[in-house]
mmCIF file of C-alpha atoms and ligand atoms in Angstrom:
data_model
loop_
_atom_site.group_PDB
_atom_site.id
_atom_site.type_symbol
_atom_site.label_atom_id
_atom_site.label_comp_id
_atom_site.label_asym_id
_atom_site.label_seq_id
_atom_site.Cartn_x
_atom_site.Cartn_y
_atom_site.Cartn_z
ATOM 1 C CA MET A 16 0.000 0.000 0.000
ATOM 2 C CA ILE A 17 0.929 3.604 -0.487
ATOM 3 C CA ARG A 18 -0.838 6.471 1.221
ATOM 4 C CA SER A 19 0.163 10.118 1.159
ATOM 5 C CA GLN A 20 -1.397 13.213 2.658
ATOM 6 C CA GLY A 21 -0.481 16.782 1.815
ATOM 7 C CA LEU A 22 2.949 15.893 0.528
ATOM 8 C CA THR A 23 5.243 18.743 -0.554
ATOM 9 C CA TYR A 24 8.931 18.931 -1.350
ATOM 10 C CA GLN A 25 11.009 22.097 -1.486
ATOM 11 C CA TYR A 26 14.301 21.882 -3.358
ATOM 12 C CA ALA A 27 17.008 24.193 -2.042
ATOM 13 C CA ASN A 28 17.472 26.584 -4.981
ATOM 14 C CA GLY A 29 14.646 24.857 -6.800
ATOM 15 C CA PRO A 30 10.895 24.550 -7.052
ATOM 16 C CA ARG A 31 8.410 23.760 -4.309
ATOM 17 C CA LEU A 32 6.544 20.657 -5.472
ATOM 18 C CA VAL A 33 2.989 19.961 -4.309
ATOM 19 C CA PHE A 34 1.801 16.394 -4.804
ATOM 20 C CA PRO A 35 -1.713 14.985 -5.143
ATOM 21 C CA ASP A 36 -2.827 12.651 -2.324
ATOM 22 C CA VAL A 37 -2.605 8.949 -3.062
ATOM 23 C CA ASP A 38 -4.252 6.019 -1.299
ATOM 24 C CA VAL A 39 -3.837 2.599 -2.903
ATOM 25 C CA THR A 40 -3.885 -0.949 -1.542
ATOM 26 C CA GLN A 41 -1.168 -3.595 -1.895
ATOM 27 C CA GLY A 42 -0.968 -4.971 -5.438
ATOM 28 C CA THR A 43 -2.207 -1.832 -7.154
ATOM 29 C CA VAL A 44 -0.597 -0.582 -10.350
ATOM 30 C CA LEU A 45 -0.114 3.164 -10.155
ATOM 31 C CA LEU A 46 0.776 5.261 -13.176
ATOM 32 C CA LEU A 47 2.261 8.676 -12.467
ATOM 33 C CA SER A 48 1.879 10.797 -15.540
ATOM 34 C CA GLY A 49 2.479 14.460 -16.260
ATOM 35 C CA PRO A 50 4.997 16.530 -18.150
ATOM 36 C CA SER A 51 8.722 16.387 -17.650
ATOM 37 C CA GLY A 52 9.711 18.374 -14.561
ATOM 38 C CA CYS A 53 6.386 18.036 -12.703
ATOM 39 C CA GLY A 54 7.924 15.968 -9.890
ATOM 40 C CA LYS A 55 7.476 12.276 -10.748
ATOM 41 C CA SER A 56 11.059 11.254 -9.974
ATOM 42 C CA THR A 57 11.002 13.301 -6.791
ATOM 43 C CA TRP A 58 7.846 11.487 -5.661
ATOM 44 C CA LEU A 59 9.550 8.123 -6.259
ATOM 45 C CA ALA A 60 12.492 9.288 -4.131
ATOM 46 C CA LEU A 61 10.036 10.229 -1.359
ATOM 47 C CA VAL A 62 8.287 6.843 -1.527
ATOM 48 C CA ALA A 63 11.665 5.087 -1.389
ATOM 49 C CA ALA A 64 12.596 7.177 1.676
ATOM 50 C CA LEU A 65 15.630 8.486 -0.190
ATOM 51 C CA VAL A 66 14.567 12.011 0.724
ATOM 52 C CA ALA A 67 12.177 13.273 3.397
ATOM 53 C CA PRO A 68 9.197 15.464 2.523
ATOM 54 C CA THR A 69 9.169 19.138 3.474
ATOM 55 C CA SER A 70 5.642 18.640 4.779
ATOM 56 C CA GLY A 71 2.961 15.984 4.702
ATOM 57 C CA ALA A 72 2.787 12.332 5.640
ATOM 58 C CA LEU A 73 3.597 9.170 3.750
ATOM 59 C CA TRP A 74 2.953 5.501 4.509
ATOM 60 C CA VAL A 75 4.480 2.783 2.351
ATOM 61 C CA ALA A 76 3.929 -0.953 2.884
ATOM 62 C CA GLY A 77 2.497 -0.263 6.328
ATOM 63 C CA GLN A 78 5.411 1.907 7.434
ATOM 64 C CA SER A 79 5.075 5.570 8.371
ATOM 65 C CA LEU A 80 8.204 6.965 6.720
ATOM 66 C CA SER A 81 8.536 9.914 9.105
ATOM 67 C CA GLU A 82 9.273 7.422 11.890
ATOM 68 C CA LEU A 83 12.422 6.128 10.183
ATOM 69 C CA ASN A 84 15.801 7.673 10.888
ATOM 70 C CA ARG A 85 18.437 7.539 8.153
ATOM 71 C CA MET A 86 19.852 4.148 9.050
ATOM 72 C CA ALA A 87 16.442 2.579 9.598
ATOM 73 C CA ALA A 88 15.337 4.020 6.257
ATOM 74 C CA ASP A 89 18.248 2.315 4.474
ATOM 75 C CA ALA A 90 17.391 -1.051 6.016
ATOM 76 C CA TRP A 91 13.682 -0.601 5.339
ATOM 77 C CA ARG A 92 14.337 0.386 1.707
ATOM 78 C CA ALA A 93 16.582 -2.608 1.097
ATOM 79 C CA ARG A 94 13.883 -5.077 2.106
ATOM 80 C CA THR A 95 10.788 -3.216 0.864
ATOM 81 C CA ILE A 96 11.563 -1.261 -2.308
ATOM 82 C CA GLY A 97 12.640 -2.542 -5.715
ATOM 83 C CA PHE A 98 13.843 0.394 -7.767
ATOM 84 C CA LEU A 99 14.236 0.379 -11.537
ATOM 85 C CA PRO A 100 15.923 3.722 -12.087
ATOM 86 C CA GLN A 101 15.935 5.600 -15.365
ATOM 87 C CA LYS A 102 19.699 5.172 -15.529
ATOM 88 C CA LEU A 103 20.174 1.509 -14.722
ATOM 89 C CA HIS A 104 23.407 1.847 -12.691
ATOM 90 C CA LEU A 105 24.702 -1.645 -13.340
ATOM 91 C CA SER A 106 28.300 -1.881 -12.144
ATOM 92 C CA ALA A 107 30.400 -1.991 -15.306
ATOM 93 C CA ALA A 108 33.226 -4.068 -13.815
ATOM 94 C CA LEU A 109 30.914 -6.803 -12.508
ATOM 95 C CA THR A 110 29.144 -9.583 -14.378
ATOM 96 C CA VAL A 111 25.361 -9.809 -14.408
ATOM 97 C CA GLN A 112 25.580 -12.531 -11.760
ATOM 98 C CA GLN A 113 27.861 -10.381 -9.587
ATOM 99 C CA ASN A 114 25.632 -7.325 -9.990
ATOM 100 C CA LEU A 115 22.755 -9.304 -8.505
ATOM 101 C CA ALA A 116 24.964 -10.772 -5.777
ATOM 102 C CA MET A 117 25.916 -7.178 -4.864
ATOM 103 C CA ALA A 118 22.238 -6.400 -4.340
ATOM 104 C CA GLN A 119 21.924 -9.306 -1.886
ATOM 105 C CA TRP A 120 25.059 -8.143 -0.102
ATOM 106 C CA ALA A 121 23.818 -4.532 0.076
ATOM 107 C CA ALA A 122 20.647 -5.781 1.755
ATOM 108 C CA SER A 123 22.631 -7.856 4.293
ATOM 109 C CA GLN A 124 21.296 -11.040 2.729
ATOM 110 C CA PRO A 125 23.357 -14.198 2.340
ATOM 111 C CA GLU A 126 24.489 -14.720 -1.251
ATOM 112 C CA ALA A 127 21.925 -17.055 -2.831
ATOM 113 C CA PRO A 128 22.968 -18.170 -6.336
ATOM 114 C CA GLY A 129 19.766 -20.167 -6.772
ATOM 115 C CA ARG A 130 17.662 -17.104 -6.106
ATOM 116 C CA ILE A 131 19.743 -15.059 -8.585
ATOM 117 C CA LYS A 132 19.298 -17.722 -11.250
ATOM 118 C CA ALA A 133 15.547 -17.842 -10.646
ATOM 119 C CA ALA A 134 15.227 -14.038 -10.926
ATOM 120 C CA LEU A 135 17.235 -13.962 -14.157
ATOM 121 C CA SER A 136 15.236 -16.894 -15.547
ATOM 122 C CA ALA A 137 11.925 -15.217 -14.743
ATOM 123 C CA LEU A 138 13.029 -12.312 -16.912
ATOM 124 C CA GLY A 139 14.443 -14.502 -19.679
ATOM 125 C CA VAL A 140 18.080 -13.523 -19.222
ATOM 126 C CA ALA A 141 19.571 -16.455 -17.264
ATOM 127 C CA GLU A 142 21.976 -17.223 -20.114
ATOM 128 C CA LEU A 143 23.519 -13.749 -19.744
ATOM 129 C CA ALA A 144 24.732 -14.320 -16.162
ATOM 130 C CA ALA A 145 28.435 -14.328 -17.050
ATOM 131 C CA ARG A 146 28.338 -11.220 -19.246
ATOM 132 C CA LEU A 147 29.462 -7.720 -18.379
ATOM 133 C CA PRO A 148 26.897 -4.887 -18.694
ATOM 134 C CA ALA A 149 28.751 -3.537 -21.768
ATOM 135 C CA GLN A 150 27.991 -6.847 -23.504
ATOM 136 C CA LEU A 151 24.204 -6.423 -23.135
ATOM 137 C CA SER A 152 21.705 -4.742 -25.444
ATOM 138 C CA GLY A 153 19.592 -1.953 -23.952
ATOM 139 C CA GLY A 154 16.611 -4.262 -23.531
ATOM 140 C CA GLN A 155 18.734 -6.994 -21.958
ATOM 141 C CA ALA A 156 20.305 -4.507 -19.544
ATOM 142 C CA GLN A 157 16.864 -3.326 -18.485
ATOM 143 C CA ARG A 158 15.759 -6.918 -17.825
ATOM 144 C CA VAL A 159 18.857 -7.500 -15.722
ATOM 145 C CA ALA A 160 18.221 -4.284 -13.785
ATOM 146 C CA LEU A 161 14.616 -5.372 -13.200
ATOM 147 C CA ALA A 162 15.789 -8.803 -12.030
ATOM 148 C CA ARG A 163 18.098 -7.036 -9.586
ATOM 149 C CA ALA A 164 15.274 -4.758 -8.418
ATOM 150 C CA VAL A 165 12.923 -7.643 -7.623
ATOM 151 C CA LEU A 166 15.534 -10.133 -6.409
ATOM 152 C CA LEU A 167 14.499 -9.768 -2.773
ATOM 153 C CA GLU A 168 10.766 -9.819 -3.605
ATOM 154 C CA PRO A 169 10.076 -6.225 -2.574
ATOM 155 C CA GLN A 170 6.538 -5.218 -1.662
ATOM 156 C CA VAL A 171 6.841 -2.109 -3.824
ATOM 157 C CA ILE A 172 8.382 -1.816 -7.292
ATOM 158 C CA LEU A 173 9.213 1.688 -8.536
ATOM 159 C CA ALA A 174 10.021 2.182 -12.232
ATOM 160 C CA ASP A 175 11.205 5.573 -13.461
ATOM 161 C CA GLU A 176 10.531 6.200 -17.174
ATOM 162 C CA PRO A 177 10.931 2.508 -18.078
ATOM 163 C CA THR A 178 10.004 3.077 -21.730
ATOM 164 C CA ALA A 179 12.198 6.118 -22.371
ATOM 165 C CA SER A 180 13.990 5.817 -25.706
ATOM 166 C CA LEU A 181 12.445 2.401 -26.461
ATOM 167 C CA ASP A 182 10.667 1.658 -29.739
ATOM 168 C CA ASP A 183 7.016 0.537 -29.590
ATOM 169 C CA GLU A 184 7.791 -3.161 -29.397
ATOM 170 C CA ALA A 185 10.434 -2.805 -26.680
ATOM 171 C CA ALA A 186 8.195 -0.401 -24.729
ATOM 172 C CA ALA A 187 5.353 -2.944 -24.763
ATOM 173 C CA ASP A 188 7.835 -5.562 -23.628
ATOM 174 C CA ALA A 189 9.046 -3.422 -20.730
ATOM 175 C CA VAL A 190 5.505 -2.718 -19.498
ATOM 176 C CA ARG A 191 4.524 -6.389 -19.866
ATOM 177 C CA LEU A 192 7.541 -7.485 -17.812
ATOM 178 C CA LEU A 193 6.857 -4.953 -15.076
ATOM 179 C CA LEU A 194 3.212 -6.019 -14.807
ATOM 180 C CA SER A 195 3.936 -9.752 -14.813
ATOM 181 C CA THR A 196 6.738 -9.388 -12.276
ATOM 182 C CA ALA A 197 4.619 -7.276 -9.950
ATOM 183 C CA ARG A 198 1.719 -9.727 -10.261
ATOM 184 C CA ALA A 199 3.928 -12.752 -9.587
ATOM 185 C CA GLN A 200 5.209 -11.146 -6.387
ATOM 186 C CA ALA A 201 1.904 -9.464 -5.392
ATOM 187 C CA ALA A 202 3.841 -6.194 -5.301
ATOM 188 C CA THR A 203 2.522 -2.684 -5.647
ATOM 189 C CA LEU A 204 3.878 -1.249 -8.906
ATOM 190 C CA VAL A 205 4.484 2.439 -9.555
ATOM 191 C CA ILE A 206 5.415 3.499 -13.065
ATOM 192 C CA ALA A 207 6.466 7.136 -13.466
ATOM 193 C CA SER A 208 6.290 8.127 -17.103
ATOM 194 C CA HIS A 209 5.660 11.092 -19.345
ATOM 195 C CA ASP A 210 5.365 8.639 -22.251
ATOM 196 C CA ALA A 211 1.839 8.866 -23.660
ATOM 197 C CA ARG A 212 2.013 5.200 -24.791
ATOM 198 C CA VAL A 213 2.220 3.765 -21.287
ATOM 199 C CA ALA A 214 -1.408 4.075 -20.128
ATOM 200 C CA ALA A 215 -2.623 2.255 -23.230
ATOM 201 C CA LEU A 216 0.088 -0.369 -22.824
ATOM 202 C CA ILE A 217 -0.920 -1.087 -19.224
ATOM 203 C CA SER A 218 -4.547 -1.547 -20.297
ATOM 204 C CA ALA A 219 -3.586 -3.709 -23.253
ATOM 205 C CA GLU A 220 -1.010 -5.859 -21.471
ATOM 206 C CA SER A 221 -3.183 -6.501 -18.445
ATOM 207 C CA ALA A 222 -6.195 -7.411 -20.637
ATOM 208 C CA GLY A 223 -8.526 -5.933 -18.063
ATOM 209 C CA GLN A 224 -7.289 -8.313 -15.370
ATOM 210 C CA ILE A 225 -5.989 -5.561 -13.140
ATOM 211 C CA GLY A 226 -7.210 -2.163 -12.248
ATOM 212 C CA PHE A 227 -4.666 0.591 -12.463
ATOM 213 C CA VAL A 228 -4.810 3.991 -10.909
ATOM 214 C CA PRO A 229 -3.620 6.894 -13.009
ATOM 215 C CA VAL A 230 -2.334 9.842 -11.030
ATOM 216 C CA GLN A 231 -1.929 13.003 -13.034
ATOM 217 C CA PHE A 232 0.820 15.204 -11.639
ATOM 218 C CA ILE A 233 0.201 18.815 -12.474
ATOM 219 C CA ARG A 234 2.987 21.129 -13.458
ATOM 220 C CA ASN A 235 4.150 22.828 -10.301
ATOM 221 C CA SER A 236 4.859 26.518 -10.442
ATOM 222 C CA LEU A 237 8.405 27.559 -9.678
HETATM 223 P P1 ADP B 306 9.970 14.612 -13.400
HETATM 224 O O1 ADP B 306 10.556 13.312 -12.948
HETATM 225 O O2 ADP B 306 8.481 14.652 -13.407
HETATM 226 O O3 ADP B 306 10.536 15.025 -14.724
HETATM 227 P P2 ADP B 306 11.567 15.740 -11.217
HETATM 228 O O4 ADP B 306 11.026 15.141 -9.990
HETATM 229 O O5 ADP B 306 12.829 15.158 -11.761
HETATM 230 O O6 ADP B 306 10.420 15.763 -12.339
HETATM 231 O O7 ADP B 306 11.824 17.295 -10.996
HETATM 232 C C1 ADP B 306 10.800 18.143 -10.518
HETATM 233 C C2 ADP B 306 11.298 19.561 -10.498
HETATM 234 O O8 ADP B 306 12.324 19.710 -9.535
HETATM 235 C C3 ADP B 306 11.897 20.035 -11.822
HETATM 236 O O9 ADP B 306 11.525 21.381 -12.012
HETATM 237 C C4 ADP B 306 13.378 19.905 -11.598
HETATM 238 O O10 ADP B 306 14.085 20.825 -12.373
HETATM 239 C C5 ADP B 306 13.512 20.209 -10.128
HETATM 240 N N1 ADP B 306 14.657 19.526 -9.510
HETATM 241 C C6 ADP B 306 14.940 18.217 -9.564
HETATM 242 N N2 ADP B 306 16.059 17.932 -8.879
HETATM 243 C C7 ADP B 306 16.504 19.102 -8.379
HETATM 244 C C8 ADP B 306 17.624 19.471 -7.561
HETATM 245 N N3 ADP B 306 18.507 18.574 -7.114
HETATM 246 N N4 ADP B 306 17.765 20.791 -7.234
HETATM 247 C C9 ADP B 306 16.872 21.720 -7.652
HETATM 248 N N5 ADP B 306 15.787 21.426 -8.412
HETATM 249 C C10 ADP B 306 15.605 20.133 -8.778
HETATM 250 MG MG1 MG B 307 11.748 11.957 -13.908
#
């Protein structure tokens, strides 16, 4: 679940962002739309407890985020949030396998090669385990990054502009993978996107089996 009330964020030397209230149950697909610069990525950072709001309250997966100090927030994030960032941030010097092992290590989990293999298999990239990120296509790299994001079966999956710079076929693929992964893990899925194709893709790919909640972010005044 994600619930927010009166959330605002003031950037030092930047805009004051005012966010619409959200209240969704576990397993919901949430689409954040709105023009570039309206605050979608900032909202994802708030939900992941990477930054604290200037005002307002936020509950994610049953946790009131204002009650977490910095260290508790890191631990909470590691076990609760799967983040597919716009820039994938795969470590260039590590293989696909090692990139996923790093994620287990960062979350204080024992290294579990079987779990890594299962996550890569679920996304159709198990045969790429020994490759370096530079040896992957864009689509393959995104699948690997998604496998890493959901490796620890997070309750919430956050995807920032997952279809940016993808052609129609690859964009449909990315949305399909996000939906099927979230469904398989009963996770709440948040897709932040200014891509007009995404709403239609969610409807098409889910074939009416899931409801999704579109949240329109308005352009905030500076
Ligand atoms: P979106 O993801 O919808 O494109 P962002 O959340 O990235 O929007 O940014 C929202 C607004 O905050 C934009 O006007 C952006 O320029 C501004 N902003 C983002 N990061 C910073 C920062 N570190 N310092 C100042 N302003 C920022
Ligand atoms: Mg953004």
